[in-house]
XYZ file of C-alpha atoms in Angstrom:
341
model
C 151.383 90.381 70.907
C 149.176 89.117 68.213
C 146.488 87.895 71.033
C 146.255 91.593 72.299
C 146.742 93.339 69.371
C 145.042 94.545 66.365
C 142.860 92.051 64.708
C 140.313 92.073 61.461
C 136.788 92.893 62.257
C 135.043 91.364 63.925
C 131.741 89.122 63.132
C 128.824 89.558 65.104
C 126.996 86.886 63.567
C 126.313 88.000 59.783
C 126.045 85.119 57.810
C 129.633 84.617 55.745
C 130.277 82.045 53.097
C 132.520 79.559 51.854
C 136.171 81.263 51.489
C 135.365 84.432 53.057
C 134.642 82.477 56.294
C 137.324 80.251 55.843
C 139.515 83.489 55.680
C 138.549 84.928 58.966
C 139.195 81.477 60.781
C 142.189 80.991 59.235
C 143.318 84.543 61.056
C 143.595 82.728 64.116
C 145.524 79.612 63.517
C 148.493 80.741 64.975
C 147.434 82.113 68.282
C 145.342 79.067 68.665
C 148.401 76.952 68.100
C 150.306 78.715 70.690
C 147.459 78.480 73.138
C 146.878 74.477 72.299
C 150.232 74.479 72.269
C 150.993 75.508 75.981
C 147.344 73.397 77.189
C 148.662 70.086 75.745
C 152.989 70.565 75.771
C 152.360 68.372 71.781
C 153.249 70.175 69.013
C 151.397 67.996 67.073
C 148.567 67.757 69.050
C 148.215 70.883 69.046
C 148.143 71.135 65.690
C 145.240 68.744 65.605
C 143.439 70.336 68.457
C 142.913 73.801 66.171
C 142.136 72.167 63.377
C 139.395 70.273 64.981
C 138.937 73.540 66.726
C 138.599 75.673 62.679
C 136.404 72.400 61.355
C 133.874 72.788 64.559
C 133.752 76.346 63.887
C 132.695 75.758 60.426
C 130.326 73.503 61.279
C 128.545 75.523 63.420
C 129.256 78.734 62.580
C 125.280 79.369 61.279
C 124.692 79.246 65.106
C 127.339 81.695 66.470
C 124.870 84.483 67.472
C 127.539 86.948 68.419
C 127.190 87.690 71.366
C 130.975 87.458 72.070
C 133.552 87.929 69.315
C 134.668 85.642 67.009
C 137.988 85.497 68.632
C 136.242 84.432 72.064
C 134.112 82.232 70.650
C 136.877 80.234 68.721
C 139.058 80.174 71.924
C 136.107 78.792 73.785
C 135.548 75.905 71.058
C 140.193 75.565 71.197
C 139.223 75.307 75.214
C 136.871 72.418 75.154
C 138.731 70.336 72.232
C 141.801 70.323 74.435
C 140.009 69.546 77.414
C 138.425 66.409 75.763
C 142.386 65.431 74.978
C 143.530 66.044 78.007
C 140.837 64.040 79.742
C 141.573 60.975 77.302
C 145.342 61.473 77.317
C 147.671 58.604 78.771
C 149.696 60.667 80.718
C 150.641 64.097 81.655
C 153.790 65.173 79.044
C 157.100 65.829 80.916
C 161.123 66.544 80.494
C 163.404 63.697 81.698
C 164.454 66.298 84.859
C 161.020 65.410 85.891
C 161.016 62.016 86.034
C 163.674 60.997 88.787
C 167.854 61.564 89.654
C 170.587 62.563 86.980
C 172.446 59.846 85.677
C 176.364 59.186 85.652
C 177.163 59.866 82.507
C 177.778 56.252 81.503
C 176.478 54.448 77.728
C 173.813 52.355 79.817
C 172.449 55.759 80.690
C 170.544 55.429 76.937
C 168.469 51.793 77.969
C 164.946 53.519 78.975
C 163.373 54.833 75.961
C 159.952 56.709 76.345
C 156.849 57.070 73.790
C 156.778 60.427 72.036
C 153.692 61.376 73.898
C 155.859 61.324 77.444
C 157.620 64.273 76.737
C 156.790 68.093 75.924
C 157.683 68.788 72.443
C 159.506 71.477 70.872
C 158.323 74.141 68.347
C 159.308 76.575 65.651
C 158.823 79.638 67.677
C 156.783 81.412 64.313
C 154.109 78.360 64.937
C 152.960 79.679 67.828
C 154.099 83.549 68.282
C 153.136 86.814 66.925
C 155.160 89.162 64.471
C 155.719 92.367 65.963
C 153.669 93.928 68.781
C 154.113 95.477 72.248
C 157.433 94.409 74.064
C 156.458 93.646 76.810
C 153.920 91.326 75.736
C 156.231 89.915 73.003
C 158.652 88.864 75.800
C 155.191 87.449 78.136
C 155.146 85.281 74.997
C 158.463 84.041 74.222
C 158.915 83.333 78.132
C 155.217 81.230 78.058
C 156.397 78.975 75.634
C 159.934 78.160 76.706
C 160.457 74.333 77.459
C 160.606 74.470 81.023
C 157.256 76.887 81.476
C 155.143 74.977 79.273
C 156.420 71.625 81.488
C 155.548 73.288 84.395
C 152.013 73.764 83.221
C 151.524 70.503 82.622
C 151.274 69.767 86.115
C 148.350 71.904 87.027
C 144.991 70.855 86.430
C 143.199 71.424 82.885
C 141.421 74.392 84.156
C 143.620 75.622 86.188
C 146.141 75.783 83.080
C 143.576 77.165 80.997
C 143.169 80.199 83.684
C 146.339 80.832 83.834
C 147.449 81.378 80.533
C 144.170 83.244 79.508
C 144.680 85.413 82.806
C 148.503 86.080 82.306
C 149.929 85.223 79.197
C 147.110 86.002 76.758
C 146.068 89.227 79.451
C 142.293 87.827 79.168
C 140.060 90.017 81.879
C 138.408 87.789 84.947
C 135.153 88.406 83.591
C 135.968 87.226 80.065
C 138.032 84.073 81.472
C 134.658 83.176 83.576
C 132.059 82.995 80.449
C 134.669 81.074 78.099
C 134.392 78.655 81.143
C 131.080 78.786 81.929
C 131.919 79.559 85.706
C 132.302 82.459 88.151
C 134.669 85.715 88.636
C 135.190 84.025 92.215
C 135.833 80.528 90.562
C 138.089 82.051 88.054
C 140.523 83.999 90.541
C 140.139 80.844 92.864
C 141.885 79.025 90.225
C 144.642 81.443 89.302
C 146.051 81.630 92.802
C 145.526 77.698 92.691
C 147.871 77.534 89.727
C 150.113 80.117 90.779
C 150.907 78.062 94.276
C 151.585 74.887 91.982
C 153.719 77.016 89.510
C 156.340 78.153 92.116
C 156.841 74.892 93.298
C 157.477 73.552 90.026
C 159.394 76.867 88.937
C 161.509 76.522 85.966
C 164.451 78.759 87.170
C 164.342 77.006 90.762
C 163.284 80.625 91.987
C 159.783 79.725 93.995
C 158.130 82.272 91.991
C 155.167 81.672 90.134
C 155.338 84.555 88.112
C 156.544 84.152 84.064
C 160.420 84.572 84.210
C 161.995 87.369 83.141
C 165.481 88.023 81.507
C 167.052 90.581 78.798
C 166.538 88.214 75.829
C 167.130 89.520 72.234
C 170.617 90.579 71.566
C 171.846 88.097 74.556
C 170.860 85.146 73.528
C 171.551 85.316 70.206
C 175.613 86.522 70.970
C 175.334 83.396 73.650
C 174.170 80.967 71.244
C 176.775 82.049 68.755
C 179.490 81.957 70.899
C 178.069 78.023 72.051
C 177.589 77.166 68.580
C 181.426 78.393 67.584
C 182.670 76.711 70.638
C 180.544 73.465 70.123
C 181.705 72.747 66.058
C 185.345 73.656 67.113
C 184.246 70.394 70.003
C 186.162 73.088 72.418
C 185.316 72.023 75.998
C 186.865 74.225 77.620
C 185.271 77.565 75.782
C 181.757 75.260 75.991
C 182.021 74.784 79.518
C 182.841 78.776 80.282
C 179.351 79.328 79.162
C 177.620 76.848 80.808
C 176.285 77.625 84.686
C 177.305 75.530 87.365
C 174.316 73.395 87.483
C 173.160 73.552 83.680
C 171.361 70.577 82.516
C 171.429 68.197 79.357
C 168.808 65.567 78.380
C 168.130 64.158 75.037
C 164.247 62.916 74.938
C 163.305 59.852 73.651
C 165.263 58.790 76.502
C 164.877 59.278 80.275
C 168.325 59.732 81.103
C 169.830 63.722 81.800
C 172.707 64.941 82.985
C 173.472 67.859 85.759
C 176.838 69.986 86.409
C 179.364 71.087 84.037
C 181.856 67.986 84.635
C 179.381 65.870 83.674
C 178.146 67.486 80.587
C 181.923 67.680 79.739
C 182.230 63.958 80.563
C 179.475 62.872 78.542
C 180.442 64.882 75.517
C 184.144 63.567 75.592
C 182.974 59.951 76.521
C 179.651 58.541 74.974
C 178.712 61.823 73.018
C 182.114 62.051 71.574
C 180.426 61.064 67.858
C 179.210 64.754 67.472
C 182.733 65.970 67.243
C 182.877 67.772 63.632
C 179.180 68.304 63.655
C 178.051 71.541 61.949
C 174.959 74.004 62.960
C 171.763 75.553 61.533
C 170.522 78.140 63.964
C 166.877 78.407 64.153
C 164.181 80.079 66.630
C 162.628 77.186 68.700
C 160.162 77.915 71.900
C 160.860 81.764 71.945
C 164.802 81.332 72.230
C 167.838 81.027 69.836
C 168.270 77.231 68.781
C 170.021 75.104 66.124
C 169.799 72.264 64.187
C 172.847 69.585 64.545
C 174.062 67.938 61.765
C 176.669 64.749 62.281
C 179.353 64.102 60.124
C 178.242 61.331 57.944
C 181.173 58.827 56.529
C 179.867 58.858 52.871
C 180.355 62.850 52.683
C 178.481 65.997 54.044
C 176.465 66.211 57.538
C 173.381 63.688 58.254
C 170.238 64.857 60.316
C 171.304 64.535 64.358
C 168.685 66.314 66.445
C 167.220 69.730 67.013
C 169.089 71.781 70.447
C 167.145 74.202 72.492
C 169.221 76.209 74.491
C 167.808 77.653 77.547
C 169.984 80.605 79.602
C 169.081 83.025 82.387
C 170.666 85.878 80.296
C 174.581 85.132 80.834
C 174.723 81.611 80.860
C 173.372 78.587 79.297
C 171.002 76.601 82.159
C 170.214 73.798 79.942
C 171.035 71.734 76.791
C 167.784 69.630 75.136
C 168.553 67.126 71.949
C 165.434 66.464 70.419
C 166.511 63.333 68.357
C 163.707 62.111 66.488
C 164.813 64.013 63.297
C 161.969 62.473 61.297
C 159.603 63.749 62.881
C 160.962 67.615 63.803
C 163.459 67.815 60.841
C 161.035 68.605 58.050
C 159.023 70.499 61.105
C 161.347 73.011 61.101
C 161.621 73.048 57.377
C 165.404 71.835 57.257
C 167.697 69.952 55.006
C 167.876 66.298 55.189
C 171.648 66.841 54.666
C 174.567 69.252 54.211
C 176.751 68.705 51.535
């Protein structure tokens, strides 16, 4: 991936100027993103983060002495400015499953309504991952910045996160790790097996594994989601609920209410949901899987904004449904339409 993979040359400290050093920088903004990205579980913070991370850069560049690379050297500035947010941050971001028992899937499910900064964000997958590179670490990527992962992070300890993505996701050597941190090879390692403990009790496929999961994703995704999408604008239940696993989710952040088991997904869709009946679809590629945006049929004509989906599937079935609902803030994110005619 682009982390690993081929990158311009290096500085070692020569003295560049004005837009030739805002060039090199700029290289970098999207593998910082994903990194910020997975530290803070905000796609908008991270967005921030690197930019404070590019403007410190800048400012200091005249006393990088190159003794590491560029690329080190920016990820050790990305390190510390997400460190200071995470220190000043309210709370630690999380997904509704997180936050206590399914609800019946009743209308006064909807009453508790959570900040923005509660929750871990979606994003479009091109923000944050490389073109092509390596398969195998194209799919380490994808699989590090799927919802449920980057929750799971969020519940280890800011170094402990950093570790483990620079160790395992980004393929960082021990050594390297230890002088972005300013700490030991010991201290390093000490923290990785730290993190992985936490990890596999707070593993997203319910596997007790801390390793990244792994499934075929490519080709069968994308012929799931189609078949989802078909079966979800022709409001088919029945089709819907063959491709949903026994104990798939659904939760729709701003609010703290989800949903668990195919009869209650059905329920919820034929009851309180029942408005997106005759909704239409824009597929789109959001945290390394196969998403779309829903539109709602709107009574003065055409389709109005609804939310953006991410559909998340161990490789034959869908395992959870997540509305993201706030379309003024992730519509124009994404770059969509503010309506279909």
């Amino acid at each position: 991936m682009a982390q690993t993979a081929s990158h311009p040359k290096q500085s070692t400290g020569e003295d560049l100027a004005g837009a030739e050093l805002s060039a090199q920088l700029e290289v970098y903004r999207r593998e910082l993103t994903g990194y910020c990205y997975r530290l803070l579980g905000g796609t908008f913070d991270a967005d921030d983060a690197v930019q404070e991370t590019l403007l410190r850069a800048w400012r200091s560049y005249d006393r990088f002495e190159g003794r590491s690379s560029l690329r080190t050297w920016l990820y050790r500035i990305a390190t510390n400015v997400c460190f200071d947010q995470l220190g000043s941050s309210r709370a630690k971001r999380e997904r509704p499953m997180g936050l206590g028992a399914a609800a019946d899937p009743v209308e006064e499910s909807l009453t508790m309504v959570l900040p923005e900064y509660a929750w871990v964000e979606p994003v479009p997958t091109e923000h944050v991952l490389p073109g092509a590179s390596d398969p195998a670490d194209t799919a380490v990527a994808r699989e590090s910045v799927r919802l449920a992962f980057v929750a799971a992070l969020q519940h280890l300890p800011a170094k402990q996160r950093a570790v483990l993505i620079l160790r395992e996701v980004l393929r960082w050597p021990a050594a390297e790790v230890a002088t972005l941190l300013d700490t030991s090879v010991a201290s390093v390692n000490s923290a990785l097996q730290r993190a992985r403990a936490t990890l596999a009790e707070k593993s997203p496929d319910r596997s007790g594994t801390s390793e990244l999961p792994e499934h075929t994703a490519s080709a069968d995704e994308t012929e799931l989601l189609e078949r989802y999408v078909a079966a979800f604008e022709r409001y088919d239940m029945t089709a819907l609920a063959n491709l949903l696993r026994e104990d798939a989710v659904m939760n729709m952040p701003p609010y703290a209410m989800w949903l668990e088991g195919i009869e209650n997904i059905q329920a919820w869709m034929t009851g309180p949901g029942h408005g997106c009946e005759g909704s239409r679809c824009v597929p789109i590629h959001v945290n390394g899987t196969p998403g779309f945006a829903q539109y709602r049929q709107d009574p003065k004509g055409g389709h109005f904004p609804w939310g953006i989906v991410v559909l998340e599937n161990d490789g034959t079935h869908i395992t959870g449904i997540t509305t993201f609902i706030d379309t003024e803030k992730w519509f124009p994110r994404f770059g969509l339409p503010d309506h279909l005619d």
